[in-house]
Coordinates of C-alpha atoms in Angstrom, one line a residue:
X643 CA -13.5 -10.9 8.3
X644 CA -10.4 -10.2 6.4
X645 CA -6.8 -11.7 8.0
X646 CA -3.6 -10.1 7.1
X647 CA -2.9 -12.5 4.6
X648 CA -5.4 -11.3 2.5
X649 CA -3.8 -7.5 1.7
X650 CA -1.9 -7.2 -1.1
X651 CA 0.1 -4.6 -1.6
X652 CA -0.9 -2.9 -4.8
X653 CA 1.1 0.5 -4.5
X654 CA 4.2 2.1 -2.6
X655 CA 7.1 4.5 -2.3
X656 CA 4.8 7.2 -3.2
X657 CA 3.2 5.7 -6.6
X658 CA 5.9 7.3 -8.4
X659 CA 6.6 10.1 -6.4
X660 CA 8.4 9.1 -2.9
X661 CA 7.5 12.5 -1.4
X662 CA 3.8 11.8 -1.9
X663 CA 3.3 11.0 1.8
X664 CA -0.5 10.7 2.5
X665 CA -3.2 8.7 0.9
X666 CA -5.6 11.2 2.1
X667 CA -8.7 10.5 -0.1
X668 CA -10.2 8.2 -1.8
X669 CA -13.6 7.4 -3.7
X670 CA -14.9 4.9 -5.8
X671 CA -16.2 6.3 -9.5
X672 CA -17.0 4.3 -12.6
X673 CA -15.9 1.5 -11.3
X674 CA -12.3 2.3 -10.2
X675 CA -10.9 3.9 -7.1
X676 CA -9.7 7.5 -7.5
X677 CA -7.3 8.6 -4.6
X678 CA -5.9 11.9 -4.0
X679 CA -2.6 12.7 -2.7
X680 CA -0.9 14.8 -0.7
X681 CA 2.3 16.2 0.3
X682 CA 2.9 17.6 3.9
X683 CA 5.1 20.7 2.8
X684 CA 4.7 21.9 -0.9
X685 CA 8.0 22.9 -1.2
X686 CA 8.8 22.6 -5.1
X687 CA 7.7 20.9 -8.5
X688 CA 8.1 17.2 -6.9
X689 CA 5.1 18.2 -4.1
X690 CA 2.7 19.2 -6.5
X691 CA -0.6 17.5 -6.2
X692 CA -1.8 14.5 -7.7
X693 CA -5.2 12.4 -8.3
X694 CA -4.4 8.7 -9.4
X695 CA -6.8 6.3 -10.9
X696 CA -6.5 2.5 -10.5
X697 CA -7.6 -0.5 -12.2
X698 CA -7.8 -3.3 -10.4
X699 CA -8.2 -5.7 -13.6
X700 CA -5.3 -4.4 -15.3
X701 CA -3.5 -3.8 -12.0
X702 CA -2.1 -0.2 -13.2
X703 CA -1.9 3.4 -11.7
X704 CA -2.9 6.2 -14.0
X705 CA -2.6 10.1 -13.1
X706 CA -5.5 11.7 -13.7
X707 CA -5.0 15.0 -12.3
X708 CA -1.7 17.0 -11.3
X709 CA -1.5 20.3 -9.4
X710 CA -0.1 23.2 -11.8
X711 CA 2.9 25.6 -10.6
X712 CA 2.4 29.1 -9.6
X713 CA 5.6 31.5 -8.7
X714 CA 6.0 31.4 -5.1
X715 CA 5.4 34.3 -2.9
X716 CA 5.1 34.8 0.7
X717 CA 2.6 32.4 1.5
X718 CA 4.8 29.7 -0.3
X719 CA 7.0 29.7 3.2
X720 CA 4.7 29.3 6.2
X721 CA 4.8 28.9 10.2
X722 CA 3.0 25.5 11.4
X723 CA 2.1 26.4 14.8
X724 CA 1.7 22.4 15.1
X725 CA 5.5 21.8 14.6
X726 CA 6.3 24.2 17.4
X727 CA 9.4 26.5 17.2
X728 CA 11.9 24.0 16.2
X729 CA 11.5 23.2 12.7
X730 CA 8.7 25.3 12.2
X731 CA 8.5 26.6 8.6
X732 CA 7.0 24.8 5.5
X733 CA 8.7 26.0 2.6
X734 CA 12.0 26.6 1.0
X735 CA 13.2 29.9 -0.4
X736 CA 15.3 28.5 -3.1
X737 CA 11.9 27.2 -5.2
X738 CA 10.8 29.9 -7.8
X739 CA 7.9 27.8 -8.6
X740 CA 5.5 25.9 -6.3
X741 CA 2.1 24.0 -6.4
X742 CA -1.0 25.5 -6.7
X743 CA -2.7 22.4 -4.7
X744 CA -0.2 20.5 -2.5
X745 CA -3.1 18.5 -1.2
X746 CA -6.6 16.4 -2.1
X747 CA -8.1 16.3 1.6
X748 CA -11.8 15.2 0.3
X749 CA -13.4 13.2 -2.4
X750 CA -16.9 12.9 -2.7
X751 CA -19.5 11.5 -5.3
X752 CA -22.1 14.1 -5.4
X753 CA -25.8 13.8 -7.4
X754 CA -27.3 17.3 -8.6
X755 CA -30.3 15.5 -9.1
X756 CA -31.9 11.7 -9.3
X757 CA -32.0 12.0 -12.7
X758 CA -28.2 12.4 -13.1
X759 CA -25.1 10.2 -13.0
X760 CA -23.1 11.5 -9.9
X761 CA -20.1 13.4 -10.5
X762 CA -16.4 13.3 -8.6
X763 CA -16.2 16.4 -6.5
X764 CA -12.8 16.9 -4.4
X765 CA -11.1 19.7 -2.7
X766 CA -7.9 20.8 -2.7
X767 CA -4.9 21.7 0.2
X768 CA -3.9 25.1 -1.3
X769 CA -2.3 27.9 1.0
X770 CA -3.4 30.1 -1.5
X771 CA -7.0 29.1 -0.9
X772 CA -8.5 25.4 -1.5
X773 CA -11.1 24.8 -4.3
X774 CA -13.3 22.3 -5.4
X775 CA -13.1 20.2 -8.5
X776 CA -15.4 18.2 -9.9
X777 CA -15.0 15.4 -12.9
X778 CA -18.0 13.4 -15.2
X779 CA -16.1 11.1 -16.6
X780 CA -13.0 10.5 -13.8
X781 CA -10.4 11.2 -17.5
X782 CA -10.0 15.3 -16.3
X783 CA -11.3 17.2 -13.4
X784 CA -11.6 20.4 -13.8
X785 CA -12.4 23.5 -11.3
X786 CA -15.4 23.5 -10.1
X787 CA -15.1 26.9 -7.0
X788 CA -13.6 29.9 -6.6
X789 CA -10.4 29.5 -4.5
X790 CA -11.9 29.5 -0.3
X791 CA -15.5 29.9 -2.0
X792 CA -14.0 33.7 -1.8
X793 CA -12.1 33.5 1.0
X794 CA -8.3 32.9 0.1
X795 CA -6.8 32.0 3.5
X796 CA -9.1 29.1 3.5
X797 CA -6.7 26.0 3.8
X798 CA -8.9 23.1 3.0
X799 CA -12.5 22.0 2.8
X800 CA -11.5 18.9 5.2
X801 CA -15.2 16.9 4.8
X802 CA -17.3 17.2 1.2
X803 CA -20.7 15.3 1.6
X804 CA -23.7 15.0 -0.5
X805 CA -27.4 15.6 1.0
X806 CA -30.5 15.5 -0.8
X807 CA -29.2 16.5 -4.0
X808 CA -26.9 19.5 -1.9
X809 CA -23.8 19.8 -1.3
X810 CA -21.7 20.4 1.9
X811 CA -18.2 22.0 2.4
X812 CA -16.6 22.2 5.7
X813 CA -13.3 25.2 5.5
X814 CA -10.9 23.5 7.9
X815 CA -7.4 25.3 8.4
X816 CA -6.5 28.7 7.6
X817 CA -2.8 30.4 6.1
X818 CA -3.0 34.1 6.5
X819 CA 0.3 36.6 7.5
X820 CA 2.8 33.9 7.1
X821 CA 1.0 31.3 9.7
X822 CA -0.2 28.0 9.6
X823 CA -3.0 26.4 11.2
X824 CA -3.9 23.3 9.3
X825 CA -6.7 22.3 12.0
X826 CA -8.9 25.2 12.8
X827 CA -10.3 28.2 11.6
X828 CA -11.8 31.3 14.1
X829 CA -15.1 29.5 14.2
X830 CA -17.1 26.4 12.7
X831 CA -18.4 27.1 9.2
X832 CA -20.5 24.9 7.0
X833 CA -21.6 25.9 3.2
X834 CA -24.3 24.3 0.9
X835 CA -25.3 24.6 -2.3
X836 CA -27.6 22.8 -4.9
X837 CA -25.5 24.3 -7.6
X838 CA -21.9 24.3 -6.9
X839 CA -20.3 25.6 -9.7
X840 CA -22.4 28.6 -10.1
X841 CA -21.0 30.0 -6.9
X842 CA -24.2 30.2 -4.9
X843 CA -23.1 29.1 -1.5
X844 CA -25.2 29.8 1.2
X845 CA -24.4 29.0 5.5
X846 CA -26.0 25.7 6.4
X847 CA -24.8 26.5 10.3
X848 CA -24.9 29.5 12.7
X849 CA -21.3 30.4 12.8
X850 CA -19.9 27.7 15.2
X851 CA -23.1 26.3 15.9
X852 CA -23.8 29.4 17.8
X853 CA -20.9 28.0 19.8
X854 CA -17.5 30.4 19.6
X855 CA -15.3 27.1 20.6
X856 CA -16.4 25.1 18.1
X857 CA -13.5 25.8 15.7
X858 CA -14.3 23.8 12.6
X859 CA -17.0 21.2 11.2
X860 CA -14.0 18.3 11.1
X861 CA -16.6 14.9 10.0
X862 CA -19.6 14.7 8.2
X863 CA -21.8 12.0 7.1
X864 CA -25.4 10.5 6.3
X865 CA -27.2 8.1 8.6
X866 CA -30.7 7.5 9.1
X867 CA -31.9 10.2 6.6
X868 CA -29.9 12.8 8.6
X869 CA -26.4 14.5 8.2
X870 CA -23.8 14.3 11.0
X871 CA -21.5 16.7 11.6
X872 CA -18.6 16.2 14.1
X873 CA -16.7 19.3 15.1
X874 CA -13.7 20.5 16.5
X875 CA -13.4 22.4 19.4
X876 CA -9.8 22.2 21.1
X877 CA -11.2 24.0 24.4
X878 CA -14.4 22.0 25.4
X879 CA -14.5 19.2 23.2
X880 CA -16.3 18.3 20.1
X881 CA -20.1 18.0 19.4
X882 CA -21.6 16.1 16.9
X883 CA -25.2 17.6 15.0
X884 CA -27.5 16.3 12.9
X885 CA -29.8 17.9 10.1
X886 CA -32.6 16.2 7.8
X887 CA -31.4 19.8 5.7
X888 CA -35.4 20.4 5.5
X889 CA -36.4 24.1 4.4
X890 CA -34.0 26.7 4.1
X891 CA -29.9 27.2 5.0
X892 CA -29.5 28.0 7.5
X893 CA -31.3 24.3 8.8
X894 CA -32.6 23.6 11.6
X895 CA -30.0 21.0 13.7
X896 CA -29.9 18.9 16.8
X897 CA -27.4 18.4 19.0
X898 CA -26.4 14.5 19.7
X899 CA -23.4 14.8 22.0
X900 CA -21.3 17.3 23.2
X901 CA -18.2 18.0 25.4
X902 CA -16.2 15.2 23.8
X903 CA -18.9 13.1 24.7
X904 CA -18.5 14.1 28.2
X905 CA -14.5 13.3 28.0
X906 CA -13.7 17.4 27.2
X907 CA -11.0 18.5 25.0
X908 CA -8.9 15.0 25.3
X909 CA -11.9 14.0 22.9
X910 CA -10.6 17.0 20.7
X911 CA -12.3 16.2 17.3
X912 CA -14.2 14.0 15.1
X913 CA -11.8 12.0 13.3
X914 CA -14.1 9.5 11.1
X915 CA -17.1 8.2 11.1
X916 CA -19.6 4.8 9.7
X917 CA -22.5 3.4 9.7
X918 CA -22.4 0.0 10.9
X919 CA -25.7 -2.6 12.0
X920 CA -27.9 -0.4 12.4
X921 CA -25.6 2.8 14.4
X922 CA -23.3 5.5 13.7
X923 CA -19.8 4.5 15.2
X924 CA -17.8 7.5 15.8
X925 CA -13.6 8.0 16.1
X926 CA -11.7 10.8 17.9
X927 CA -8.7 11.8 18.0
X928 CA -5.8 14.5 18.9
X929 CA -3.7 16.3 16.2
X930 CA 0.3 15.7 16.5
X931 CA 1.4 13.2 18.2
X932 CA -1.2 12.5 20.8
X933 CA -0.6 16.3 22.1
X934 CA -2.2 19.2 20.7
X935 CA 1.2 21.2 21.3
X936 CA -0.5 24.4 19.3
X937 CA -3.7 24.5 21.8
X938 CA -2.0 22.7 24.8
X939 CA -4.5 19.5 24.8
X940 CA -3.5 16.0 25.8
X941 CA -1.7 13.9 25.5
X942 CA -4.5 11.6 25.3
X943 CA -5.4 8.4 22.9
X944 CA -8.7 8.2 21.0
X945 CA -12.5 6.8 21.9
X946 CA -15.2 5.2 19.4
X947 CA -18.4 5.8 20.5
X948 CA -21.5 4.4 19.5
X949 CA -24.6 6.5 18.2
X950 CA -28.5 4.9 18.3
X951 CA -31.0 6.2 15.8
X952 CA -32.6 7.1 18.8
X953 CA -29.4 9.5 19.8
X954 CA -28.8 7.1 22.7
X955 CA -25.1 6.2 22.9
X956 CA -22.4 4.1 23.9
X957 CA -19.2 3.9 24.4
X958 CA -17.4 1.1 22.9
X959 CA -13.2 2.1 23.7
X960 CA -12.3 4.8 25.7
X961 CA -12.1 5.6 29.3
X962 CA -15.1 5.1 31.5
X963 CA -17.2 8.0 33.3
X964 CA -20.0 9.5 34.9
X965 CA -21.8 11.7 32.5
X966 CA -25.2 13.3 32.5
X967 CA -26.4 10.1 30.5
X968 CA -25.0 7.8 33.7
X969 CA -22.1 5.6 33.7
X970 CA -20.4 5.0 30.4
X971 CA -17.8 2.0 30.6
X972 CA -16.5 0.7 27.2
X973 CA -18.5 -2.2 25.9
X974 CA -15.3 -3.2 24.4
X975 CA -13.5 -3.8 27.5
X976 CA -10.9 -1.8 25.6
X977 CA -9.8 1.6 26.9
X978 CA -8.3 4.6 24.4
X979 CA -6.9 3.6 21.6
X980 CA -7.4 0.1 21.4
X981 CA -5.7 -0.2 25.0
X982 CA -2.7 2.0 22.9
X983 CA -1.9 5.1 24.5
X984 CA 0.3 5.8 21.0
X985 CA -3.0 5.7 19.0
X986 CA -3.7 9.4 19.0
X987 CA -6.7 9.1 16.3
X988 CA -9.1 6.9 15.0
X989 CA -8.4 8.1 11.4
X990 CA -10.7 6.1 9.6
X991 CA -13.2 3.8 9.8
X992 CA -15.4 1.7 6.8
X993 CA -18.0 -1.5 7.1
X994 CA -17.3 -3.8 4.6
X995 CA -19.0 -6.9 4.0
X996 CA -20.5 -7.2 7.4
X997 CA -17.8 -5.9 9.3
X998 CA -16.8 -2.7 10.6
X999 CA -12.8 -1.9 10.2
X1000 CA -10.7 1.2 11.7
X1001 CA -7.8 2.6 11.0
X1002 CA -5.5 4.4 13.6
X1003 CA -2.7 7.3 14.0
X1004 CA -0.1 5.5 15.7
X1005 CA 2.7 7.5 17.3
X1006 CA 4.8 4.8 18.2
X1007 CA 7.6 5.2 15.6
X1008 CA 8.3 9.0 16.4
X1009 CA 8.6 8.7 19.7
X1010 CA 11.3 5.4 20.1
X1011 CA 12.7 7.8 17.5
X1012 CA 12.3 10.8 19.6
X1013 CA 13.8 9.2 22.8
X1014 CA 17.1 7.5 20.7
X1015 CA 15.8 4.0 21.3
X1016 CA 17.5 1.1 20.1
X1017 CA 15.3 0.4 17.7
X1018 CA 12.4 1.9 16.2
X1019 CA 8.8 0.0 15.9
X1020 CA 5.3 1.1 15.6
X1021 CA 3.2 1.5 12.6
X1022 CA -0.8 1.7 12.3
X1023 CA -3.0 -0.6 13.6
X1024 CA -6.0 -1.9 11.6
X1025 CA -8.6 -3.0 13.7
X1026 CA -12.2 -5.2 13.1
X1027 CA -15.5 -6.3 14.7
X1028 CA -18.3 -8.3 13.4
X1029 CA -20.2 -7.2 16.5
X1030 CA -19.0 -3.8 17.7
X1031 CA -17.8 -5.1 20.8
X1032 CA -16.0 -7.7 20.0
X1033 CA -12.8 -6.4 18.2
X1034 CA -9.3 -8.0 16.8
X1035 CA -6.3 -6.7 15.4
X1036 CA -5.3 -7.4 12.3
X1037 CA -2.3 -5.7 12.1
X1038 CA -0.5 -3.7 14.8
X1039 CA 2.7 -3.0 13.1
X1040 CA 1.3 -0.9 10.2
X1041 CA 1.6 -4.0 7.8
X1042 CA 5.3 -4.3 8.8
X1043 CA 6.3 -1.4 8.1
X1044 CA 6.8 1.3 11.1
X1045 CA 7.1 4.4 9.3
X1046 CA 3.1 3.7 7.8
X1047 CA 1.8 5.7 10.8
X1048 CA -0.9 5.4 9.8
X1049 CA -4.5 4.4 7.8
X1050 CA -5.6 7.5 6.4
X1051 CA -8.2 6.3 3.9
X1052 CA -10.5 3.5 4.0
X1053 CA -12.5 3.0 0.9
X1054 CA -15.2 -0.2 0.7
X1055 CA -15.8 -1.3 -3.0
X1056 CA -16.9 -4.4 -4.8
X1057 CA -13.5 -6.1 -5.2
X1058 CA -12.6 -5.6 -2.3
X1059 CA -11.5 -2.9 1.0
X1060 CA -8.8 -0.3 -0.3
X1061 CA -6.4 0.9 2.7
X1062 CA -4.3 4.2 2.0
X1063 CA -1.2 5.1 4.5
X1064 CA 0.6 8.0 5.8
X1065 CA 3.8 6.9 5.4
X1066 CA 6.9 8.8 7.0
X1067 CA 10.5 7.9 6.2
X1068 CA 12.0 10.5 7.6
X1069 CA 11.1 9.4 11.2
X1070 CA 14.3 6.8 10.4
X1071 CA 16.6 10.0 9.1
X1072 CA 16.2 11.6 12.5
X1073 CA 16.2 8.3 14.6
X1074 CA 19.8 7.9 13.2
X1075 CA 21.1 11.3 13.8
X1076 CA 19.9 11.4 17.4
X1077 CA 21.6 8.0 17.8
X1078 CA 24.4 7.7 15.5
X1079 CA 22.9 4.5 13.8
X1080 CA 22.9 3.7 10.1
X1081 CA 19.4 4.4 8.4
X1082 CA 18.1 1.9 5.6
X1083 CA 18.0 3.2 2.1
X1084 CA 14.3 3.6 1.1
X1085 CA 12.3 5.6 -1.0
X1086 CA 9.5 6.7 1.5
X1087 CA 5.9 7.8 0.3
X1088 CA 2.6 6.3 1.0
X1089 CA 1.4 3.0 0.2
X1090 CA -1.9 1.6 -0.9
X1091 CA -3.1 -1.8 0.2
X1092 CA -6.3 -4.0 -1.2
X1093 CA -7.9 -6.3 1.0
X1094 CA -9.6 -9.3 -0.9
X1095 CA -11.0 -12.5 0.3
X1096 CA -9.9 -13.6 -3.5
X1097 CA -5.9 -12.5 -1.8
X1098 CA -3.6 -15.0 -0.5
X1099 CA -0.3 -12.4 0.1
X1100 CA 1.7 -10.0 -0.6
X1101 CA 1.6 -9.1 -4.0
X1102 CA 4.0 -6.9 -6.1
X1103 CA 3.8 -3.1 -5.6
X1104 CA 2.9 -0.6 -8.4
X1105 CA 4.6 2.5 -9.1

């Protein structure tokens, strides 16, 4: 098991752009890690887009891929119904030109066939429709979808996996008449195709799996020669479903759990999800901070749960209950959250060299800031098991740094586990407003960490 010692610190303020915020995707492709950032407004030139390449040997960040400019119209200014009423536009009137893609919420490696080398497939944050693009050689990606799949108030395709030589899209958020909602949709939709770039996109899914509440597909991935897919549903909870994708699309799927796993809506959605000795481990979590304010769910900190071959499951940190399965107490002895009430989300989660590691939303810094503490602390916490029971922190501060809210991307590889942040300075700019304290003078922007057993420390940041 990796200690804390053992991340170095390989990328920060951004990557050479301090309002690249999130580290929201990453994949591993010719033997270098590609990650895909975003920005959480897309206000102007500086929030375009970007997908950076690095190489661990020579220790250097390369852009690969930047968003291009389009001349901003009406849905360049938008309502978040997640930021409430105060504060609640995205957008600024005095940019002529804004991004195409603000956003990379997905990256995939996808194989048409057996015979093939697998390509780079990733999909876009765009409120004026998100697309797919796909590279061969990780030098160019180029477009690879109509914008939505033909639907332009499609936000994002949240989850991109590869099945038996298919591909899946999940359409998570919508922007249509001036408004926001970067979670949900009006019902669950799934698309697959063999051929993605000719356009032939067929529904994998009955609309919401025949389920109106089901808003959105949120996780998917491949265990035990089936595909999982974790929804969100912010009125009953999600449900996860598997598929062996046999036959024709629509498929024929299973249900594995529902009703938040018998915890309702405060298990809102499927955050992440990993196979891990022999089981499917999978994270909730809350949008905001801890409290759906848009759909009026929580405040409530997240649950892993633990999913047999067999569909048998476990809970292994949450909040114990009587559900139609009998008494489910957390094997963990750890409640929500790691025994957090500020970890609203179990963002992400990867096994890596015999253990399983996850990665939380941690709300701690925005609300000290929120209630004009003293002093503001809090940060992600990085948590690991050899066992799945057994679990230890390895950091709990977010690396030392409390505006890293949290671990957004967890990406295994051979040299070594990559760990991608949202990172939010701003939390300090209205900390010191509300309290009349100095801020500290920093850049901001995400920052990328690489945990080695060949690390010893902290090792100089790349821009």
């Amino acid at each position: 098991m990796l200690d804390r010692r053992q991340f170095t610190l390989i990328g920060n303020e951004g990557i050479g752009n301090p309002r690249s915020q999130v580290a929201q995707s990453m994949a591993y492709f010719q033997g270098r890690l590609y990650l895909g950032v975003t920005h959480p407004k897309g206000e102007g030139p500086m929030d375009a887009a970007r997908v950076l390449r690095f190489d661990s040997k020579r220790m250097r960040w390369d852009t690969v891929y930047q968003s291009p400019l389009i001349e901003a119209d009406e849905n360049a200014i938008v309502h978040d119904i997640y930021r409430g009423e105060s504060g609640a536009k995205l957008g600024r009137q005095r940019h002529q030109m804004v991004p195409r893609h603000r956003g990379f919420r997905c990256m995939t490696l996808f194989h048409p066939n057996a015979a093939t080398a697998p390509w780079l497939f990733a999909s876009t944050l765009s409120h004026w429709g998100s697309q797919l693009v796909r590279s061969q050689d990780g030098e160019s990606l180029e477009e690879a979808s109509e914008p939505g799949l033909g639907n332009r108030d499609v936000l994002s395709f949240r989850t991109i996996q590869g099945f038996r030589n298919m591909l899946f899209v999940s359409p998570v958020g919508t922007v249509k008449a001036g408004v926001m909602d970067r979670m949900f949709g009006d019902v669950a939709r799934l698309y697959v195709s063999e051929d993605p770039v000719s356009g032939a996109w067929q529904e994998a899914i009955p609309p919401g799996f025949d389920d109106p509440t089901n808003r959105s597909v949120f996780c998917m991935t491949v265990f035990n020669g089936f595909l999982y897919a974790g929804t969100g549903n912010p009125d009953c909870g999600f449900d996860l479903w598997k598929t062996d994708a046999d036959g024709t699309a629509p498929f024929t799927w299973k249900r594995v759990l529902t009703r938040g796993a018998w915890r309702y809506n405060l298990n809102e959605f499927v955050g992440s999800m990993a196979e891990f000795d022999g089981n499917l481990y999978v994270g909730t979590g809350i949008p905001g901070l801890g409290y759906d304010k848009a759909y009026d769910v929580g405040p409530a900190a997240a649950e892993i749960i633990r999913v047999a071959p067999d569909d048998s499951w476990e809970l292994v940190t949450g909040t114990p209950r009587f559900t139609p399965a009998g008494l489910k107490a957390p094997t963990s002895h750890l409640g929500p959250g790691f025994g957090d009430p500020e970890n609203s989300a179990m963002w992400s989660m990867a096994a890596w060299d015999g253990v399983l590691y996850v990665g939380t939303h941690n709300c701690s810094s925005f609300h000290t800031a929120l209630r004009g503490e003293p002093s503001i602390y809090g940060g992600f916490q990085l948590w690991a098991t050899r066992d799945g029971d057994h679990w230890q922190a390895l950091t709990m501060d977010g690396f030392g740094d409390p505006f890293a809210t949290g671990v957004r991307t967890l990406m295994p590889t051979p040299e070594g586990l990559y760990v991608g942040t949202s990172t939010h300075r701003e939390v300090e700019k209205f900390w010191s407003r509300r309290t009349g304290m100095p801020s500290t003078p920093g850049a901001g922007g995400l920052s990328v960490w690489l945990g080695s057993k060949a690390a010893s420390g902290r090792g100089a940041s790349a821009r």
